[in-house]
XYZ file of C-alpha atoms in Angstrom:
565
model
C -23.413 -20.385 -7.701
C -23.664 -18.080 -10.729
C -24.811 -14.615 -9.590
C -24.802 -13.019 -13.069
C -27.694 -12.738 -15.488
C -27.923 -12.023 -19.222
C -27.629 -8.229 -18.810
C -24.425 -8.638 -16.778
C -22.895 -10.804 -19.485
C -23.885 -8.333 -22.207
C -22.212 -5.451 -20.337
C -19.084 -7.512 -19.753
C -19.017 -8.602 -23.412
C -19.278 -4.977 -24.553
C -16.309 -4.119 -22.322
C -14.266 -7.006 -23.738
C -15.084 -6.113 -27.351
C -14.412 -2.430 -26.715
C -10.963 -2.925 -25.181
C -9.903 -5.552 -27.720
C -11.091 -3.481 -30.689
C -9.409 -0.322 -29.442
C -6.182 -2.221 -28.820
C -6.291 -3.669 -32.350
C -6.942 -0.217 -33.815
C -3.954 1.245 -31.932
C -1.820 -1.650 -33.145
C -2.834 -1.271 -36.806
C -2.784 2.534 -36.855
C 0.985 2.799 -36.618
C 1.953 -0.741 -37.473
C 5.383 -1.078 -39.024
C 6.394 -3.692 -41.530
C 9.290 -4.587 -39.234
C 8.389 -3.874 -35.623
C 11.491 -2.925 -33.611
C 12.297 -3.392 -29.940
C 11.868 0.267 -28.995
C 8.350 0.261 -30.415
C 7.402 -3.119 -28.882
C 8.874 -2.586 -25.408
C 8.731 1.221 -25.015
C 5.920 2.325 -27.368
C 8.508 4.286 -29.405
C 8.177 7.188 -26.985
C 4.652 7.880 -28.269
C 2.686 7.669 -25.003
C 1.141 10.951 -23.868
C 1.262 12.115 -20.229
C -2.312 11.029 -19.573
C -1.649 7.606 -21.134
C 1.478 7.190 -18.989
C -0.385 8.157 -15.803
C -3.390 5.974 -16.577
C -1.160 3.048 -17.514
C 0.748 3.358 -14.235
C -2.491 3.174 -12.251
C -4.033 0.411 -14.381
C -0.916 -1.724 -14.007
C -0.688 -1.070 -10.276
C -4.346 -1.506 -9.278
C -5.103 -5.177 -9.682
C -6.557 -8.122 -7.836
C -4.206 -7.630 -4.897
C -5.720 -4.157 -4.397
C -9.368 -4.895 -5.130
C -9.339 -8.181 -3.244
C -6.283 -7.995 -0.988
C -6.526 -4.363 0.099
C -10.278 -4.624 0.644
C -9.498 -7.645 2.811
C -6.929 -5.607 4.717
C -9.507 -2.811 5.026
C -11.791 -5.387 6.668
C -8.995 -6.374 9.069
C -7.075 -3.141 9.680
C -9.144 -0.243 8.374
C -7.839 2.999 6.915
C -4.285 2.304 8.123
C -3.684 0.042 5.105
C -4.138 3.084 2.831
C -0.627 4.156 3.864
C 0.558 2.128 0.870
C -1.496 4.333 -1.452
C -0.806 7.723 0.112
C 2.926 7.230 0.563
C 2.964 5.918 -3.002
C 1.790 9.367 -4.129
C 4.732 11.007 -2.317
C 7.090 8.371 -3.705
C 5.883 9.125 -7.232
C 6.790 12.780 -6.693
C 10.315 11.737 -5.664
C 10.600 9.449 -8.703
C 9.358 12.164 -11.074
C 11.665 14.868 -9.702
C 14.886 12.962 -8.962
C 14.894 9.467 -10.473
C 13.415 10.010 -13.924
C 15.929 12.693 -15.072
C 18.804 10.284 -14.394
C 17.138 7.459 -16.322
C 16.275 9.582 -19.337
C 19.578 11.481 -19.498
C 21.434 8.159 -19.626
C 19.004 6.560 -22.149
C 17.986 3.769 -19.776
C 15.337 1.376 -21.175
C 15.472 -1.453 -18.612
C 16.467 -1.656 -14.976
C 19.178 -4.300 -15.601
C 20.564 -1.932 -18.257
C 20.822 0.756 -15.582
C 22.780 -1.627 -13.366
C 25.130 -2.574 -16.199
C 25.677 1.066 -17.197
C 26.278 2.195 -13.623
C 28.056 -0.889 -12.259
C 28.839 -3.998 -14.327
C 27.286 -6.982 -16.099
C 27.439 -9.211 -13.009
C 25.119 -6.902 -11.073
C 22.832 -6.642 -14.093
C 22.576 -10.415 -14.590
C 21.952 -11.164 -10.908
C 19.135 -8.658 -10.764
C 17.627 -9.718 -14.104
C 17.301 -13.261 -12.730
C 15.947 -11.995 -9.382
C 13.326 -9.866 -11.121
C 12.202 -12.650 -13.432
C 11.672 -15.008 -10.494
C 9.869 -12.329 -8.471
C 7.611 -11.216 -11.331
C 6.622 -14.752 -12.317
C 6.511 -16.657 -9.019
C 5.118 -13.918 -6.735
C 3.503 -11.092 -8.707
C 2.074 -12.715 -11.839
C 0.774 -15.789 -10.024
C -0.753 -13.803 -7.136
C -2.537 -11.410 -9.512
C -3.927 -14.318 -11.529
C -4.916 -16.413 -8.518
C -6.640 -13.612 -6.573
C -8.363 -12.375 -9.709
C -9.696 -15.775 -10.672
C -10.810 -16.369 -7.087
C -12.743 -13.089 -7.004
C -14.462 -13.537 -10.355
C -15.329 -17.166 -9.541
C -17.404 -15.941 -6.580
C -19.649 -14.199 -9.103
C -19.843 -16.798 -11.862
C -19.400 -19.946 -9.779
C -16.460 -21.815 -8.243
C -16.703 -24.508 -10.926
C -15.348 -21.991 -13.441
C -12.143 -21.195 -11.484
C -9.805 -22.862 -13.993
C -11.663 -21.527 -17.017
C -11.349 -18.016 -15.572
C -7.583 -18.461 -15.150
C -7.233 -19.372 -18.822
C -9.632 -16.625 -19.921
C -7.762 -13.902 -18.038
C -4.451 -15.023 -19.524
C -5.865 -15.117 -23.057
C -7.379 -11.645 -22.659
C -4.068 -10.308 -21.348
C -2.239 -11.933 -24.285
C -4.485 -10.115 -26.786
C -3.275 -6.817 -25.312
C 0.318 -7.735 -24.498
C 1.341 -9.130 -27.875
C 0.703 -5.737 -29.465
C 3.496 -4.212 -27.419
C 3.725 -1.346 -24.931
C 1.852 1.092 -27.189
C -1.263 -1.102 -27.125
C -0.880 -1.721 -23.383
C -0.467 1.975 -22.633
C -3.485 3.216 -24.582
C -5.851 0.365 -23.683
C -4.919 1.029 -20.048
C -6.697 4.385 -20.388
C -9.962 2.508 -21.017
C -9.106 0.035 -18.260
C -8.609 2.856 -15.740
C -11.921 4.494 -16.663
C -13.729 1.169 -16.307
C -12.070 0.196 -13.028
C -12.687 3.646 -11.493
C -16.362 3.771 -12.535
C -16.959 0.150 -11.525
C -15.022 0.632 -8.294
C -16.985 3.756 -7.364
C -20.253 1.923 -8.035
C -19.178 -0.808 -5.615
C -18.144 1.764 -2.995
C -21.470 3.571 -3.415
C -23.361 0.321 -2.873
C -21.232 -0.568 0.165
C -21.963 2.750 1.866
C -25.642 2.468 0.937
C -25.820 -0.991 2.539
C -24.302 0.429 5.741
C -26.788 3.318 5.676
C -29.701 0.905 5.274
C -28.371 -1.330 8.051
C -28.560 1.548 10.517
C -31.977 2.706 9.312
C -30.676 5.823 7.557
C -32.175 5.146 4.133
C -29.991 5.271 1.025
C -27.852 8.221 2.131
C -24.212 7.504 1.211
C -22.778 10.244 3.439
C -24.926 9.040 6.347
C -23.613 5.540 5.719
C -20.034 6.793 5.839
C -20.729 8.631 9.103
C -22.359 5.544 10.626
C -19.387 3.465 9.531
C -16.959 5.854 11.260
C -18.983 5.786 14.471
C -19.486 2.034 14.556
C -15.902 1.140 13.605
C -13.868 3.985 15.092
C -10.892 1.617 15.533
C -10.808 1.207 11.720
C -10.245 4.935 11.119
C -6.788 5.452 12.591
C -3.594 5.519 10.543
C -1.250 4.472 13.358
C -1.429 1.294 15.464
C 0.059 1.406 18.948
C 2.713 -1.124 19.915
C 0.971 -4.118 21.563
C 1.418 -4.520 25.293
C 1.980 -7.804 27.167
C -1.772 -8.466 27.426
C -2.655 -7.624 23.828
C -4.849 -10.003 21.855
C -3.503 -11.888 18.854
C -5.730 -9.739 16.632
C -4.007 -6.565 17.890
C -0.591 -8.203 17.499
C -1.377 -9.276 13.927
C -2.343 -5.709 13.067
C 0.973 -4.406 14.374
C 2.922 -7.161 12.617
C 1.429 -5.945 9.333
C 1.508 -2.190 10.014
C 3.970 -1.483 12.862
C 2.798 1.965 13.938
C 4.965 5.029 13.508
C 8.058 2.845 13.124
C 7.062 1.803 9.593
C 7.380 5.428 8.453
C 11.095 5.244 9.259
C 11.591 1.777 7.802
C 9.989 -0.411 5.193
C 7.207 1.806 3.856
C 9.602 4.075 1.989
C 11.638 1.119 0.735
C 8.490 -0.647 -0.508
C 7.197 2.395 -2.346
C 10.390 3.922 -3.725
C 11.641 0.542 -4.900
C 8.294 -0.305 -6.512
C 7.707 3.034 -8.229
C 11.295 4.017 -9.010
C 13.386 0.851 -9.464
C 10.846 -1.507 -10.987
C 10.815 -2.356 -14.702
C 7.110 -3.123 -14.502
C 6.372 0.503 -13.568
C 9.150 2.693 -14.957
C 8.853 1.115 -18.412
C 5.809 3.268 -19.144
C 7.771 6.514 -18.825
C 11.216 5.507 -20.082
C 10.392 6.132 -23.740
C 9.021 9.668 -23.202
C 10.701 13.055 -22.866
C 11.291 14.364 -19.332
C 8.353 16.788 -19.158
C 5.872 14.208 -20.483
C 7.244 11.515 -18.176
C 7.096 13.791 -15.136
C 3.571 14.992 -15.863
C 2.350 11.436 -16.396
C 3.908 10.217 -13.159
C 2.446 13.138 -11.187
C -0.957 12.490 -12.754
C -0.678 8.941 -11.434
C 0.262 10.342 -7.998
C -2.886 12.475 -7.987
C -5.048 9.477 -8.896
C -3.317 7.415 -6.212
C -4.693 9.650 -3.463
C -8.241 8.617 -4.322
C -7.642 4.890 -4.856
C -8.502 3.929 -1.226
C -12.077 5.057 -1.954
C -12.283 2.205 -4.443
C -10.080 -0.507 -2.978
C -10.291 0.018 0.801
C -13.668 1.495 1.812
C -15.675 -1.545 0.607
C -13.603 -3.667 2.989
C -14.374 -1.440 5.974
C -18.050 -1.412 4.992
C -18.006 -5.218 4.854
C -16.477 -5.256 8.365
C -19.257 -3.040 9.756
C -21.960 -5.121 8.072
C -20.414 -8.402 9.257
C -19.990 -7.039 12.777
C -23.710 -6.187 12.831
C -24.941 -9.546 11.594
C -24.901 -9.231 7.801
C -22.661 -10.979 5.213
C -22.228 -13.964 7.527
C -22.272 -16.645 4.832
C -20.400 -14.465 2.304
C -17.534 -13.648 4.678
C -17.319 -17.014 6.384
C -18.132 -19.808 3.935
C -17.839 -23.102 5.741
C -17.684 -21.255 9.070
C -14.160 -19.820 8.588
C -13.860 -16.036 8.308
C -11.905 -14.987 5.199
C -11.124 -11.270 5.104
C -10.223 -11.397 1.396
C -13.882 -12.219 0.663
C -14.888 -8.659 1.605
C -14.954 -7.169 -1.900
C -16.748 -10.136 -3.447
C -19.264 -10.113 -0.586
C -20.224 -6.520 -1.410
C -20.400 -7.306 -5.133
C -22.968 -10.030 -4.460
C -25.495 -7.319 -3.453
C -25.187 -5.307 -6.655
C -28.303 -5.197 -8.867
C -28.320 -6.902 -12.255
C -26.289 -4.996 -14.818
C -24.080 -3.336 -12.243
C -22.630 -6.743 -11.354
C -21.457 -6.985 -14.947
C -19.935 -3.503 -14.751
C -18.124 -4.335 -11.511
C -16.877 -7.609 -12.946
C -15.612 -5.633 -15.944
C -13.840 -3.241 -13.555
C -12.240 -6.110 -11.693
C -11.261 -7.796 -14.943
C -9.815 -4.520 -16.258
C -7.593 -4.228 -13.203
C -6.445 -7.842 -13.432
C -5.818 -7.874 -17.180
C -3.973 -4.542 -17.180
C -1.636 -5.793 -14.465
C -1.114 -9.164 -16.127
C -0.321 -7.456 -19.445
C 2.088 -4.979 -17.876
C 3.840 -7.637 -15.826
C 4.164 -10.002 -18.803
C 5.578 -7.204 -20.958
C 8.188 -6.402 -18.309
C 9.150 -10.077 -18.006
C 9.486 -10.181 -21.780
C 11.564 -6.987 -21.868
C 14.038 -8.141 -19.235
C 14.411 -11.624 -20.679
C 14.787 -10.429 -24.270
C 17.024 -7.375 -23.869
C 18.984 -8.299 -20.755
C 19.430 -12.072 -21.101
C 18.684 -13.349 -24.620
C 20.363 -10.515 -26.532
C 23.395 -10.395 -24.232
C 24.067 -14.041 -23.456
C 22.194 -16.285 -25.912
C 22.188 -14.613 -29.345
C 24.163 -11.396 -29.477
C 23.649 -10.914 -33.228
C 19.832 -11.218 -33.143
C 18.121 -8.622 -35.333
C 15.166 -6.447 -34.300
C 12.540 -8.763 -35.750
C 13.997 -11.795 -33.984
C 14.092 -9.947 -30.661
C 10.433 -8.944 -30.959
C 9.459 -12.577 -31.626
C 11.563 -13.769 -28.693
C 9.737 -11.178 -26.603
C 6.393 -12.589 -27.695
C 7.496 -16.161 -26.963
C 8.641 -15.018 -23.495
C 5.160 -13.589 -22.896
C 3.564 -16.937 -23.834
C 5.958 -18.828 -21.563
C 5.368 -16.474 -18.613
C 1.600 -16.859 -18.953
C 1.906 -20.649 -19.251
C 3.997 -20.763 -16.068
C 1.486 -18.553 -14.258
C -1.364 -20.873 -15.268
C 0.588 -23.928 -14.066
C 1.444 -22.304 -10.722
C -2.125 -21.152 -10.010
C -3.970 -24.207 -11.307
C -4.377 -25.574 -7.806
C -6.588 -23.081 -5.956
C -4.118 -22.277 -3.187
C -0.936 -20.226 -2.956
C -0.446 -20.465 0.796
C -1.212 -16.760 1.149
C -1.738 -17.143 4.893
C -3.260 -15.011 7.603
C -1.994 -11.672 6.275
C -4.125 -11.716 3.120
C -3.257 -11.403 -0.547
C -2.082 -7.781 -0.579
C 0.269 -8.166 2.384
C 1.498 -11.506 1.025
C 2.816 -9.741 -2.085
C 4.370 -6.873 -0.099
C 6.042 -9.275 2.313
C 7.684 -11.522 -0.245
C 8.639 -8.662 -2.550
C 10.351 -7.256 0.531
C 12.961 -9.999 0.459
C 14.778 -8.346 -2.431
C 13.583 -4.723 -2.112
C 16.150 -3.563 0.518
C 19.170 -4.684 -1.507
C 17.799 -3.393 -4.807
C 16.862 0.010 -3.421
C 20.235 0.407 -1.681
C 22.050 -0.343 -4.954
C 19.908 2.082 -6.956
C 19.959 4.891 -4.393
C 23.723 4.861 -3.910
C 24.202 4.379 -7.656
C 22.168 7.493 -8.370
C 23.642 9.913 -5.896
C 27.059 8.698 -4.652
C 29.755 8.594 -7.306
C 32.041 6.437 -5.190
C 29.726 3.386 -5.126
C 31.532 0.495 -6.811
C 30.405 -2.570 -8.741
C 31.789 -4.850 -6.028
C 29.723 -3.027 -3.423
C 26.622 -3.413 -5.610
C 27.071 -7.189 -5.981
C 27.555 -7.540 -2.228
C 24.584 -5.239 -1.584
C 22.134 -7.245 -3.686
C 23.114 -10.579 -2.145
C 23.487 -9.212 1.391
C 20.131 -7.412 1.238
C 18.393 -10.688 0.377
C 20.332 -12.645 3.042
C 19.548 -10.059 5.742
C 15.854 -10.039 4.800
C 15.738 -13.828 5.186
C 17.618 -13.591 8.505
C 15.408 -10.914 10.057
C 12.159 -12.475 8.836
C 12.936 -16.068 9.891
C 15.901 -16.428 12.224
C 16.568 -13.241 14.198
C 14.178 -13.983 17.111
C 15.767 -17.419 17.575
C 19.386 -16.240 17.228
C 19.252 -12.785 18.860
C 16.185 -13.071 21.074
C 12.729 -11.525 21.005
C 13.748 -8.091 22.289
C 16.847 -6.170 21.178
C 17.882 -2.560 20.705
C 16.682 -2.629 17.102
C 13.475 -4.678 17.163
C 10.792 -6.427 19.189
C 9.437 -9.789 18.051
C 5.803 -10.693 18.728
C 3.913 -14.007 18.934
C 2.695 -14.916 15.439
C -0.115 -17.214 16.542
C 1.695 -20.304 15.252
C 3.821 -20.977 18.319
C 6.732 -18.801 17.167
C 7.796 -15.166 17.191
C 7.916 -12.718 14.321
C 9.336 -9.275 13.629
C 7.063 -6.939 11.609
C 8.230 -7.417 8.026
C 8.372 -3.661 7.391
C 10.844 -3.374 10.284
C 12.832 -6.275 8.814
C 13.037 -4.393 5.537
C 14.238 -1.222 7.264
C 17.111 -2.915 9.076
C 18.038 -5.004 6.028
C 18.323 -1.780 4.018
C 20.294 0.041 6.735
C 22.931 -2.664 7.214
C 23.189 -3.204 3.446
C 23.946 0.501 2.934
C 26.550 0.466 5.738
C 28.375 -2.487 4.178
C 28.176 -1.011 0.661
C 29.594 2.305 1.870
C 32.448 0.537 3.677
C 33.343 -1.507 0.572
C 33.108 1.528 -1.706
C 35.368 3.610 0.566
C 38.062 1.010 0.039
C 37.810 1.559 -3.741
C 38.501 4.531 -6.034
C 37.462 8.061 -5.085
C 35.024 8.099 -8.023
C 33.579 5.001 -9.670
C 34.572 4.892 -13.368
C 30.902 4.393 -14.278
C 29.399 7.089 -12.029
C 26.650 9.200 -13.589
C 27.243 12.892 -14.134
C 24.536 14.832 -12.307
C 23.701 18.390 -13.333
C 21.412 20.437 -11.080
C 19.581 21.642 -14.208
C 18.227 18.102 -14.597
C 16.062 18.556 -11.513
C 14.520 21.952 -12.326
C 10.731 21.992 -12.402
C 8.276 23.897 -14.564
C 5.835 26.144 -12.618
C 2.913 23.882 -13.563
C 4.814 20.841 -12.238
C 5.555 22.615 -8.950
C 1.870 23.574 -8.587
C 0.743 19.987 -9.171
C 3.198 18.707 -6.565
C 1.894 21.286 -4.063
C -1.701 20.123 -4.618
C -0.746 16.476 -4.044
C 1.208 17.248 -0.859
C -1.601 19.424 0.565
C -4.229 16.744 -0.080
C -2.165 14.044 1.627
C -1.359 16.362 4.552
C -5.077 17.031 5.042
C -5.787 13.286 5.081
C -3.141 12.645 7.730
C -4.353 15.523 9.907
C -7.866 14.037 9.796
C -7.062 10.366 10.461
C -3.848 10.445 12.472
């Protein structure tokens, strides 16, 4: 059923025209007769710190956050915000230690880093891995969840039209190159934050009204904390023998304090520091601009749970007390990922259009950024190296554009049927889980490549393949082969007749054993790898303003953990 009226459509149309017009103006303002690859893929180093920070957030916050993390907020509560708050700390690490190495060595793509530090075999393997991951997991999940969410507002009959519309909108932005993506992302971030805050405000107001407290947002938040105290703890205890499947499922997704020594750091540091999709925004800038932009993103990250998680908890409280029954359980089956859309359905006319614009902004920004990264890797790391080595700049830009079209076409084909088999864990966790199959090996290769000069190319090849193999083993076969309880893990019933190890624990052990094997192989090689990077301590020095910003971020996160531990 269509829940939008004429005013909603007018507001959404104004957003669409505004973003498209601004993107076209940016494109024409500095358009070159012959656009080169540095301009198309890296914005020619012209992005400012605030554009870099906004672009990082716009590309990161998408349907999996608005829909998936709100759904996880409904299921798990504030604990799911660990992904956001540890991301802020991870961004500090990337800004201080990773970015100087990239920029000093003129790295433009992640496969290029692997070739420069190791060899072409490592680079090619990872280029292929990343292309498959970006297209078959990330791009399709963003598109599917986004279309699903918007279709709840405009009607399920429009699901396929929405898929095509989102892709076309993203193409308008993406084909202009990284400069257009970066600067239009500033508008996208403003829209998604304003629209997201409006939705959060409404959610808390609905809770306040439900408990007879009027329209007081703070009273609504207090009532929510009292009524759902179990949803305001950051750490889940390990389930005992008599635990319910609901408690077990929570621990399987967020395995208590153990995740802070395992997969959470691998997820975040790999995503923010070793991911073409993210690092591409800063790789064309100078070090100070890149650092400031990344730290600006870290500061914004702290507040993202207000937008993407609190509506889910509010939906849980309302559902628990008899509201949102049909919205959360259409056909009688409770779907946690409906939480955000359920709240949106109560917005007044006009604000629904704004919230749909916010949701669309998040989806389109992520689609554009992901498509640009796919294009960059395919063009610079596969086409130029292995298909046409003598291609000129103009040809490479056109190949990049064709790659964008092909990636979008594949995404449409893969999401055309309205199911991706996302499963009980929800959309956000689905993406984290399946990204986690290659994250341990990638992060091990990058980390040792950065800071240990002895790491060899052979060790890197083994590390990438072994990390993937170990992730598959721990996630699917370890309970059967090694048993449900060992010195390094405990497997829990998954509700489907089998046993499962928390995937964040799987990632931690996959990373640990990958590093051990890589170190052993490297020790058998030369004392210093011939391609090791030279590291100068001056690279890591911080300006006083940078140090102050880092201190503010750390203090804010510390205060949050003291309050909700």
